[in-house]
Tab-separated table of C-alpha atoms in Angstrom:
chain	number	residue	atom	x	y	z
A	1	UNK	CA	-0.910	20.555	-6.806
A	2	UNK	CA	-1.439	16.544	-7.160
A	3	UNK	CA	1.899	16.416	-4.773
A	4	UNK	CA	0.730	18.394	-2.405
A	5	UNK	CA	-2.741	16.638	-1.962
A	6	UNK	CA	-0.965	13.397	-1.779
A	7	UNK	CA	0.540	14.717	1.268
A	8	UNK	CA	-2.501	16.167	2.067
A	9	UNK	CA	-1.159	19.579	2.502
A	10	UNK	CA	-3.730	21.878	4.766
A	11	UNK	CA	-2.262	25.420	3.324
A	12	UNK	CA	-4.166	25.203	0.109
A	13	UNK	CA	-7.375	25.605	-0.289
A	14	UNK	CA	-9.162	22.345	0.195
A	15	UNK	CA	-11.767	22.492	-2.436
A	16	UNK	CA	-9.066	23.831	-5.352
A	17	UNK	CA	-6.764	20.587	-4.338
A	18	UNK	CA	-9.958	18.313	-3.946
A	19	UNK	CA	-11.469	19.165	-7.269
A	20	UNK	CA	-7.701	19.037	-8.873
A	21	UNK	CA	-7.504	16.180	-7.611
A	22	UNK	CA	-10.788	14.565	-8.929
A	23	UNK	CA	-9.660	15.441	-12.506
A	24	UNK	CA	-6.527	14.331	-12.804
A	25	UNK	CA	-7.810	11.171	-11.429
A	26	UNK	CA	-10.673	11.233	-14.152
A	27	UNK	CA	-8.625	12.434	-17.005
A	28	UNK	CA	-6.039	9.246	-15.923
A	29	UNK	CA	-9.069	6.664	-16.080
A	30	UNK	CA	-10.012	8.120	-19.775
A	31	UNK	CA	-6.243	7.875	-20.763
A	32	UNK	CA	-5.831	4.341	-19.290
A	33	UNK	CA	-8.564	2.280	-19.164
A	34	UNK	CA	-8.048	1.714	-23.574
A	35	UNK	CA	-4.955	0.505	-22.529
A	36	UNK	CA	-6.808	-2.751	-21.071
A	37	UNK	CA	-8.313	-3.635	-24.342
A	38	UNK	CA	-4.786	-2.662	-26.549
A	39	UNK	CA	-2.402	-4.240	-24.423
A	40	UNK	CA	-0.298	-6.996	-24.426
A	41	UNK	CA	-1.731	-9.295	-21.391
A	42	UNK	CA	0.039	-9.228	-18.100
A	43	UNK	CA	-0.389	-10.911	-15.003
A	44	UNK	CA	-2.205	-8.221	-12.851
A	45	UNK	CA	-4.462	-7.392	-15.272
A	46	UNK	CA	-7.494	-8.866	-14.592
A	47	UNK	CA	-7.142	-8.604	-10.833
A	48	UNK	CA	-6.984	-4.722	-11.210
A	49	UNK	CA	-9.859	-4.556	-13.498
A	50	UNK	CA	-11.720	-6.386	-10.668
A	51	UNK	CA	-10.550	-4.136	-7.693
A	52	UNK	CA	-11.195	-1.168	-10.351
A	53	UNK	CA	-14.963	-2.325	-11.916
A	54	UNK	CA	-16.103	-3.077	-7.943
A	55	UNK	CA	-15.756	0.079	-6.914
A	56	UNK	CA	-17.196	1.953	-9.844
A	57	UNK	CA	-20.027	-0.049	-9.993
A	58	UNK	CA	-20.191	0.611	-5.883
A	59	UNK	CA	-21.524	4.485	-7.439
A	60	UNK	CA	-24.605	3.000	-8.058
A	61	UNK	CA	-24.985	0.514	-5.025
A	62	UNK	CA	-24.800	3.776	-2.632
A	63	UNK	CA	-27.107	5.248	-4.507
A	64	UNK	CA	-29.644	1.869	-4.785
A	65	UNK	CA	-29.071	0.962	-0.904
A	66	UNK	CA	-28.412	4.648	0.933
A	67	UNK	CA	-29.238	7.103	-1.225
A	68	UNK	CA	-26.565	8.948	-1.811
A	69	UNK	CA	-26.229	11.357	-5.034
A	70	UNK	CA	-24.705	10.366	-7.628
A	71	UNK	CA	-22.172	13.380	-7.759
A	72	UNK	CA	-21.466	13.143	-3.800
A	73	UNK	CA	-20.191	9.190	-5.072
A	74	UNK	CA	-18.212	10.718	-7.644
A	75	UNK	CA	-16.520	13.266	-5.290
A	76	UNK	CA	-15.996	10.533	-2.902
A	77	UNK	CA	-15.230	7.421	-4.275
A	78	UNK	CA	-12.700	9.052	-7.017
A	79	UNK	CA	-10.067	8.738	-4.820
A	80	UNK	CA	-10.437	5.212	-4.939
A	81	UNK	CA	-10.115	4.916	-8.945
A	82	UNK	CA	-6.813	5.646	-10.363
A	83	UNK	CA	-5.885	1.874	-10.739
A	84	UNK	CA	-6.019	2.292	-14.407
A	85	UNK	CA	-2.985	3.723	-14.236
A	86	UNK	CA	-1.536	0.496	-14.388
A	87	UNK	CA	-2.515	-0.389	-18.096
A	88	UNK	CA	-0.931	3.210	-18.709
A	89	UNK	CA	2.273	2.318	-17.335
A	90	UNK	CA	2.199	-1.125	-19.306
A	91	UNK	CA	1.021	0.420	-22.589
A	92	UNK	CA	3.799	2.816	-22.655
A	93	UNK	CA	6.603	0.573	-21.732
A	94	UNK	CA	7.983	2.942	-18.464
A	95	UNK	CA	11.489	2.151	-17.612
A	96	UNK	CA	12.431	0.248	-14.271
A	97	UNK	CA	15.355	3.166	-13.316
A	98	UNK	CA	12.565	5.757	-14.326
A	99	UNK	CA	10.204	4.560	-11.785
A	100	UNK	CA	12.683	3.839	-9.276
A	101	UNK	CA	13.919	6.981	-9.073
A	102	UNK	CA	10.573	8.513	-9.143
A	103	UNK	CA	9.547	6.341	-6.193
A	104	UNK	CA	12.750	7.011	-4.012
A	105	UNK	CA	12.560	10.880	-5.062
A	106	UNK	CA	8.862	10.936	-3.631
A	107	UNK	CA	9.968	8.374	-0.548
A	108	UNK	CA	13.124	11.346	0.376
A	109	UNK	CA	10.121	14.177	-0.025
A	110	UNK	CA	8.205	11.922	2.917
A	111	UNK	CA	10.671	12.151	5.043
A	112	UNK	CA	11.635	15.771	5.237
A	113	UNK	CA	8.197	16.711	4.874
A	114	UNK	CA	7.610	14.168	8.172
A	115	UNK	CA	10.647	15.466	10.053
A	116	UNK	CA	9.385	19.568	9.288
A	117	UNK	CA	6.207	18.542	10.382
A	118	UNK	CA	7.301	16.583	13.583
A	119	UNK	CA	9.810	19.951	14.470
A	120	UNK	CA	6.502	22.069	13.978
A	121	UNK	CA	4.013	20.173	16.125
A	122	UNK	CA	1.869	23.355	16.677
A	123	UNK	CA	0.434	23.597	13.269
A	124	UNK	CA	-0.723	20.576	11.014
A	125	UNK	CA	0.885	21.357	8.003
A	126	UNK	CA	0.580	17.803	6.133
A	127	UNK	CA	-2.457	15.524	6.955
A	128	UNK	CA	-5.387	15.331	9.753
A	129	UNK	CA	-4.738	15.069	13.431
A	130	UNK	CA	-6.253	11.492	15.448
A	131	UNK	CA	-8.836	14.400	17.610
A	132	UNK	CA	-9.764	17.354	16.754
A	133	UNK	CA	-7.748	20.249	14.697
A	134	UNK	CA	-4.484	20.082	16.060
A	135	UNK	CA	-1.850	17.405	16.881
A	136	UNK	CA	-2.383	15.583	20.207
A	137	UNK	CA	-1.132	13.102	22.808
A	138	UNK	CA	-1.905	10.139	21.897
A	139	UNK	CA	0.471	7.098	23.398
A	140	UNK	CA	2.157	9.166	25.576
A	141	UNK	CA	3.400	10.563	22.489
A	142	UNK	CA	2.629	13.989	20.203
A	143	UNK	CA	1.503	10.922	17.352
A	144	UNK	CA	1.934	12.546	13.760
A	145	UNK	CA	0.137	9.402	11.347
A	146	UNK	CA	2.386	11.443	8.199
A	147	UNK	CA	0.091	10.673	4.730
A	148	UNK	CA	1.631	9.247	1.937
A	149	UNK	CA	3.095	6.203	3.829
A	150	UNK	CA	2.456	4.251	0.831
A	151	UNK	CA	5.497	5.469	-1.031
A	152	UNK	CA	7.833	5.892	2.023
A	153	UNK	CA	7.283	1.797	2.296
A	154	UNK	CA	8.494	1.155	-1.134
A	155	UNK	CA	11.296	3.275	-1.137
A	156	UNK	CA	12.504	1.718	2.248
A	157	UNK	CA	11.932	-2.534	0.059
A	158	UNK	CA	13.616	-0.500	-2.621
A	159	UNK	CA	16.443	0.363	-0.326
A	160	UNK	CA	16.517	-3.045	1.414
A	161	UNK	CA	17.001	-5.020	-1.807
A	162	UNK	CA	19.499	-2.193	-3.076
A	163	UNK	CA	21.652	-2.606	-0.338
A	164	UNK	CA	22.155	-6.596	-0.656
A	165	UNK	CA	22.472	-6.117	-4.779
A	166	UNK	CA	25.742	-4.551	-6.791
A	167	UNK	CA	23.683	-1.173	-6.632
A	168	UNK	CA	26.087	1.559	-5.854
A	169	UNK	CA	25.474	4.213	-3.272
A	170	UNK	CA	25.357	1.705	-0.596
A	171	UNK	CA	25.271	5.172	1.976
A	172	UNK	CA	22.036	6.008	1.241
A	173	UNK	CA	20.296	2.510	0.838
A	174	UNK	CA	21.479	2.541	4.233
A	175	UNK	CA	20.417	5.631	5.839
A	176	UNK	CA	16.570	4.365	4.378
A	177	UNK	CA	16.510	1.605	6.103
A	178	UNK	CA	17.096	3.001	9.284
A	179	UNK	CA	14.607	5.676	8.905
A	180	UNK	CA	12.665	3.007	7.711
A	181	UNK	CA	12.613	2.069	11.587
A	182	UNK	CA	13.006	5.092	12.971
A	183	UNK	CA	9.804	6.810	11.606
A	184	UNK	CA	7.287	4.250	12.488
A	185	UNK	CA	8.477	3.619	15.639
A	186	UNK	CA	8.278	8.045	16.123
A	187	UNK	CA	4.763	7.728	14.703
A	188	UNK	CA	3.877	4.849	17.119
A	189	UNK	CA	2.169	2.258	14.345
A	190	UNK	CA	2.221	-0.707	15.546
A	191	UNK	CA	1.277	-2.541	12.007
A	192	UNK	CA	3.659	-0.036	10.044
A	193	UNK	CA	6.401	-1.241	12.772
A	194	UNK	CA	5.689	-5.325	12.436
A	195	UNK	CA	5.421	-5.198	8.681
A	196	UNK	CA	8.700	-3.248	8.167
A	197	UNK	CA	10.855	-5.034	10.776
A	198	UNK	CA	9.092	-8.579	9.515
A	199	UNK	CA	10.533	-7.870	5.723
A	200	UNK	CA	13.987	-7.062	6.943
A	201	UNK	CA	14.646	-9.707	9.203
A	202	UNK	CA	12.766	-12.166	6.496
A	203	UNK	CA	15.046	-10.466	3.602
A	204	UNK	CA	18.299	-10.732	5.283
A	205	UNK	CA	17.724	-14.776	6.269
A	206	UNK	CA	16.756	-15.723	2.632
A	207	UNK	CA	20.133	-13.521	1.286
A	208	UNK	CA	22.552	-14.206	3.715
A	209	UNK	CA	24.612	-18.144	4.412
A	210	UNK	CA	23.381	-20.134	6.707
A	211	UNK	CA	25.727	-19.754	9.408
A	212	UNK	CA	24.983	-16.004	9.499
A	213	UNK	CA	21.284	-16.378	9.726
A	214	UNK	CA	21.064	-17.381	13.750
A	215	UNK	CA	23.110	-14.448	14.077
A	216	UNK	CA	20.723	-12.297	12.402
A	217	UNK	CA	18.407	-13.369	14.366
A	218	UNK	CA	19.669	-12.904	17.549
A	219	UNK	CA	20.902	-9.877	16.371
A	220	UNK	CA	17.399	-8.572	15.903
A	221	UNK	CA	16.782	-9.793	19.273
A	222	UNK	CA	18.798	-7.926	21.084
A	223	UNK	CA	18.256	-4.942	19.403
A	224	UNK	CA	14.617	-4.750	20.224
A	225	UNK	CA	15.435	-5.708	23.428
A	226	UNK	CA	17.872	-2.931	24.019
A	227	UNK	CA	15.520	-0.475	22.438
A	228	UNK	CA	12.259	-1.581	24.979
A	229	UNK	CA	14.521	-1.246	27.849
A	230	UNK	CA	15.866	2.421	26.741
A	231	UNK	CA	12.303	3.500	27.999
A	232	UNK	CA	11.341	5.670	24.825
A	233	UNK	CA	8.101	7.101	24.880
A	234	UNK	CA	7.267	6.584	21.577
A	235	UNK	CA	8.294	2.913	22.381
A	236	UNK	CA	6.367	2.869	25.651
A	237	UNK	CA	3.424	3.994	23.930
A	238	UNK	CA	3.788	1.129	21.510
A	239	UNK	CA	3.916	-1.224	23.916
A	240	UNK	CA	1.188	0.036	26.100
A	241	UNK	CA	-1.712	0.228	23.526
A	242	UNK	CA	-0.496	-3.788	22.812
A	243	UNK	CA	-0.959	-4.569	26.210
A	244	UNK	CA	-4.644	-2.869	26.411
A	245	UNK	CA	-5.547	-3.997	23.370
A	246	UNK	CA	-4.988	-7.815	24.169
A	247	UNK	CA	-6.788	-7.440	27.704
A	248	UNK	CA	-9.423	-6.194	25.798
A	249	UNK	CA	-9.940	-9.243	23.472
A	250	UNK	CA	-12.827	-9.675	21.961
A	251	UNK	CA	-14.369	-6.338	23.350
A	252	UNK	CA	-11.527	-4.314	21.246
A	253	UNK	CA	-13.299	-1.719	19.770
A	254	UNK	CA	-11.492	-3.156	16.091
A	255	UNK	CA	-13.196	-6.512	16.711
A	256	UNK	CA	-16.286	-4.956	17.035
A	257	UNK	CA	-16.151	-2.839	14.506
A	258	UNK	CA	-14.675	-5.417	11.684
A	259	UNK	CA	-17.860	-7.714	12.976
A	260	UNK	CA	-20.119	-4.601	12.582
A	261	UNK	CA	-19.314	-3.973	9.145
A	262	UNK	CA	-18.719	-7.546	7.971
A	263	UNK	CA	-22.679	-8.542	9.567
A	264	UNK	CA	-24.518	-5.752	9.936
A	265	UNK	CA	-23.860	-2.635	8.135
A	266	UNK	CA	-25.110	-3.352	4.725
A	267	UNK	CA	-29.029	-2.778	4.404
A	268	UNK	CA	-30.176	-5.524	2.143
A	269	UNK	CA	-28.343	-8.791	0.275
A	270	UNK	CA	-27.313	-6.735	-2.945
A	271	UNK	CA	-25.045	-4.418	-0.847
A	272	UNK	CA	-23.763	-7.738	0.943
A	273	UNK	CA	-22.450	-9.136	-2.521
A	274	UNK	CA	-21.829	-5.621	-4.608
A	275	UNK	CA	-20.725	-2.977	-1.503
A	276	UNK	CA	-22.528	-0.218	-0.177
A	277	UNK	CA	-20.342	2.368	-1.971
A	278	UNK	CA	-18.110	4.947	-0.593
A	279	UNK	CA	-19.559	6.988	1.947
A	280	UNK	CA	-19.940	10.789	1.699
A	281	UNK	CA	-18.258	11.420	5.133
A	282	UNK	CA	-20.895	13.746	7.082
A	283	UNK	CA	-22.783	15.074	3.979
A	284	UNK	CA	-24.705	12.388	2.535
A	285	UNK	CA	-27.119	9.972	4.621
A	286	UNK	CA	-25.014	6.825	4.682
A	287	UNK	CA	-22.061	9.575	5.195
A	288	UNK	CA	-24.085	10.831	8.510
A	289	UNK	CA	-24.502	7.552	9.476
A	290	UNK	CA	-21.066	6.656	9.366
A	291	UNK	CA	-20.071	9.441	11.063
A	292	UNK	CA	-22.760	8.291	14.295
A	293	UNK	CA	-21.121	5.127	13.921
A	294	UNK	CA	-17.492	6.920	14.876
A	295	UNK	CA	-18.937	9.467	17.228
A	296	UNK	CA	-21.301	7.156	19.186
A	297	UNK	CA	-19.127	3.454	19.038
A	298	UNK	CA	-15.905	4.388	17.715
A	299	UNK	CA	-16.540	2.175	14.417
A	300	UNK	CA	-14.382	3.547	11.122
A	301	UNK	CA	-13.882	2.099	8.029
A	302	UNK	CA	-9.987	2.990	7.687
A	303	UNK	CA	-9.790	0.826	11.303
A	304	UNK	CA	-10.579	-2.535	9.137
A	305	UNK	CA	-9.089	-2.876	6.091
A	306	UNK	CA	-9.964	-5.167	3.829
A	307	UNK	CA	-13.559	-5.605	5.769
A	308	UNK	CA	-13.934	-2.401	4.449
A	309	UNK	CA	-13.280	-3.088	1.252
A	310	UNK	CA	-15.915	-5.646	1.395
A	311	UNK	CA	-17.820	-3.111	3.086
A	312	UNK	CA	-17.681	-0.378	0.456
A	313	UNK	CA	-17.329	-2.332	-2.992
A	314	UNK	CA	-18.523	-5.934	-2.482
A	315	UNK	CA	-16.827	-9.391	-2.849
A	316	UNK	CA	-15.736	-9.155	-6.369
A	317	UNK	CA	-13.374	-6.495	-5.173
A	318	UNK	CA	-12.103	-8.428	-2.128
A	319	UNK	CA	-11.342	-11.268	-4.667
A	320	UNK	CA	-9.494	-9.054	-6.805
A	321	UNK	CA	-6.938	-8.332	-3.851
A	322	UNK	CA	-6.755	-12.079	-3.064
A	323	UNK	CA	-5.718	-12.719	-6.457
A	324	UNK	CA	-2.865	-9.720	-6.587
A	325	UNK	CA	-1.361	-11.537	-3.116
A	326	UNK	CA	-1.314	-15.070	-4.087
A	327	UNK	CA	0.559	-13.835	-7.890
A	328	UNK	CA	2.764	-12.096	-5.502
A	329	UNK	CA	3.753	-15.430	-3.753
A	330	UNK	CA	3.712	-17.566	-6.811
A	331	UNK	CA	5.290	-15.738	-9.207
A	332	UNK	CA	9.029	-16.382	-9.861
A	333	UNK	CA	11.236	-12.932	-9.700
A	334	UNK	CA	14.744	-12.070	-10.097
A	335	UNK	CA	16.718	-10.725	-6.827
A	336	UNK	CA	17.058	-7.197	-7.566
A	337	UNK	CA	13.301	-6.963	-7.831
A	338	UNK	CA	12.238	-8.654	-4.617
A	339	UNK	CA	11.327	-4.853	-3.009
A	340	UNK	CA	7.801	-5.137	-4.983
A	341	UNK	CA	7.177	-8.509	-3.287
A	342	UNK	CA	7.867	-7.466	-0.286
A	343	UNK	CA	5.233	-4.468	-0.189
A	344	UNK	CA	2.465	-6.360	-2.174
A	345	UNK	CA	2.805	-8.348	1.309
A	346	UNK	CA	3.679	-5.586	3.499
A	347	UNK	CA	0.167	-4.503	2.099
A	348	UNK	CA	-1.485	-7.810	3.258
A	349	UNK	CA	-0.334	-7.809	6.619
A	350	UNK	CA	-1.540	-4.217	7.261
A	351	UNK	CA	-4.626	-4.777	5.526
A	352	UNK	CA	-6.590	-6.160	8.967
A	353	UNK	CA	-6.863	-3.294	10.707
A	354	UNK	CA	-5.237	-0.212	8.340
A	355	UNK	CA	-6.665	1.157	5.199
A	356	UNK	CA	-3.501	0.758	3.555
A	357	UNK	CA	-5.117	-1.436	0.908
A	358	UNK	CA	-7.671	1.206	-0.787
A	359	UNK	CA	-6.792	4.775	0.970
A	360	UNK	CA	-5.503	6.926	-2.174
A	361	UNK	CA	-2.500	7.809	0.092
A	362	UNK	CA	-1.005	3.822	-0.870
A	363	UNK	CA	-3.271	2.952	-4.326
A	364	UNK	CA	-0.382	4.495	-6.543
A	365	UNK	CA	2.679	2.845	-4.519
A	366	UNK	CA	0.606	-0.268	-4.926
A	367	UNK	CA	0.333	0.446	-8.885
A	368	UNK	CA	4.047	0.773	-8.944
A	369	UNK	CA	4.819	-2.077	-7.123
A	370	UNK	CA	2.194	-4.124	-9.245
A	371	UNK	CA	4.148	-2.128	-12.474
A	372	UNK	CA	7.591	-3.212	-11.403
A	373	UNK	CA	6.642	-6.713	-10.221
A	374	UNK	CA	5.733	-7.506	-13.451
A	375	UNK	CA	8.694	-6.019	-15.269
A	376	UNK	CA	10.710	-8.152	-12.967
A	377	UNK	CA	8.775	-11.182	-13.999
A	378	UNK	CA	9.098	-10.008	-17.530
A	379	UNK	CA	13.130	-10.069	-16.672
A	380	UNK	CA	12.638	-13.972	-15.314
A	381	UNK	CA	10.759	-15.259	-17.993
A	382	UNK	CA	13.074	-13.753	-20.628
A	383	UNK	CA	16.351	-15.544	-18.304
A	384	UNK	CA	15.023	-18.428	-18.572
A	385	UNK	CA	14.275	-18.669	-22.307
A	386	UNK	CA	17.391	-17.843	-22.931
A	387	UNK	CA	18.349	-20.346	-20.828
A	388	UNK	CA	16.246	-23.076	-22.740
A	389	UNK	CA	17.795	-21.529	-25.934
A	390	UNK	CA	21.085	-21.697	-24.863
A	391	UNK	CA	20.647	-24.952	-23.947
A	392	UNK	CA	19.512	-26.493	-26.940
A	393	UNK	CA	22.066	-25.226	-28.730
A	394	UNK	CA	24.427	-26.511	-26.985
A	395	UNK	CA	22.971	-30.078	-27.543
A	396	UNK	CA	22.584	-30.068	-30.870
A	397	UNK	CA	26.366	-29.041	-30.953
A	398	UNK	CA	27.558	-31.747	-28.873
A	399	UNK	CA	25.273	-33.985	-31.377
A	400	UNK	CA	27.212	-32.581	-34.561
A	401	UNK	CA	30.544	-32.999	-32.957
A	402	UNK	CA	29.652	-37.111	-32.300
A	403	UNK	CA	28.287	-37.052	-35.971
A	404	UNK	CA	31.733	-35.901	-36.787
A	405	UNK	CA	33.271	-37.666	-34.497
């Protein structure tokens, strides 16, 4: 059941997988959240308990500033609460292989779920269509936005940093990464087609010689040059919706909408510092009012990212993100776990104008990531006291052989 709402499956019934959903994510919270307090102290901790406090305590700012009940915050902003999970994963000591697997299991599932759904265009199996109830042009393509992304993206880093390691089944590491082009390009994202193509090319520079990295580039080059030429729609769409976008400037209805929420769209100072809360989509009165806002200017949360997180649960919470992304350029990892750096930042990039950094369909990749980032840091810091170890010991040999000597 939990699988199939992560995909967002529309042949169950919607209020059986909703309501599933809502306690599984409640029972996780009450199983995790001791963790915090019994835990050894890790590097994401405190960040995630930030992210994770903001937006509970956004429950009561929705009702303060809009109104809303109390149990339509709970129904809504639950999907936004499972990062507790994290101190789960850390208090029980999950393996790296374990998760790994899990993750590229789940990433495999994404993309024959995608492909069925993209050979059955007539009925929306997985997800919710850009317009309406069924899947339209949109691009001059039949668009299909497939949910889940989240864990698609970290299979495909997983993949990537596989393929340049001594993992075996170099085949399949392979056959990833070129969905991992191929899908996003079919689904005509434009961020979900920079971020990917950005960590490749920057993963193959940093691991390759020098004299191999202009090749790379050019490499790259020509490929996308090849590809723009080869007049695919899905490409031409791409391109096209670029091109309209930047004539539009500042009049892009994204602009407007990130300055609309960012200025205007809380009602008094306390929702400017602690959010406005989740909104109730249609149901409650801030819900009805952010459905206006869509119907009337075309203004969405999910178009703005991290404005929206502002939006909904305050600064604290935007803070809280700030501090995950600058431990995930600081902190020191080994090689063969450079795939949960790379989505940590694949995460950034999107998080302008995608809701990749709070929608439920990307919270537990992020987890994972966060989970396996600091295993890998774990890894370092144990190298490199071994090093110091080592070290030392082999000094104060050398000394007793002089003594001897």
């Amino acid at each position: 059941m939990i699988n199939l709402k992560f995909f967002d499956a529309t042949f169950i019934s919607p209020s059986l997988s909703n309501y599933t959903f809502i306690l599984f994510i409640w029972i996780t919270i009450f199983l995790s959240v001791p963790h915090f307090f019994t835990n050894r102290k890790t590097k994401f901790d405190y960040p995630i308990a930030i992210v994770f406090s903001s937006i509970f305590f956004s429950m009561v700012m929705a009702f303060l500033s809009w109104n809303q009940s109390l149990f339509h915050s709970i129904i809504e902003t639950s999907q936004y609460l499972s990062w507790p999970f994290y101190f789960y994963l850390v208090g029980h000591n999950f393996k790296v292989n374990t998760i790994e697997k899990i993750v590229v299991a789940f990433g495999l599932l994404y993309v024959m779920l995608y492909f069925y759904q993209y050979l059955n265009q007539g009925a929306v199996l997985f997800g919710k269509p850009l317009y309406g109830d069924e899947w339209t042009e949109d691009r001059g393509v039949i668009r299909i936005i497939f949910p889940g992304a989240g864990i698609f993206i970290l299979t495909v880093f997983i993949a990537l940093t596989k393929l340049t390691s001594k993992a075996p089944l170099k085949w399949l590491w392979v056959c990833i990464l070129i969905l991992g082009l191929v899908i996003p390009v079919m689904q005509v994202t434009r961020q979900f087609i920079a971020g990917v193509t950005l960590v490749y090319l920057y993963h193959l520079i940093v691991n390759v010689k020098a004299i191999y990295r202009v090749f790379i580039i050019s490499f790259f080059l020509i490929g996308i040059s090849v590809v723009v030429k080869m007049e695919i729609d899905s490409v031409k769409g791409v391109i096209e919706a670029g091109e309209r976008d930047a004539d539009l400037g500042k009049d892009y209805v994204r602009v407007l909408a990130a300055e609309y929420f960012l200025f205007d769209y809380a009602p008094n100072d306390w929702s400017r510092i602690f959010g406005s809360g989740a909104p109730y989509w249609g149901i409650s009165s801030v819900g009805k009012f952010n459905e206006r806002l869509g119907d009337e200017k075309g203004y969405y949360l999910s178009d703005v990212g991290i404005i929206a997180v502002y939006a909904m649960f305050g600064i604290a919470a935007v803070i809280g993100f700030i501090l995950i992304w600058y431990k995930s350029f600081v902190l020191p990892l080994p090689k063969e776990f450079q795939y949960a750096r790379y989505y940590l930042w694949y995460i950034l990039f999107t998080s302008v104008t995608w809701f990749s950094v709070y929608h439920y369909h990307y919270i537990i990749s992020t987890i994972l990531a966060m989970y396996l980032f600091q295993k890998g840091y774990d890894l370092h810091v144990r190298k490199e006291l071994l090093k110091k170890v080592f070290y030392k010991l082999k000094n104060k040999q050398a000394a007793e052989l002089d003594e001897v000597g």
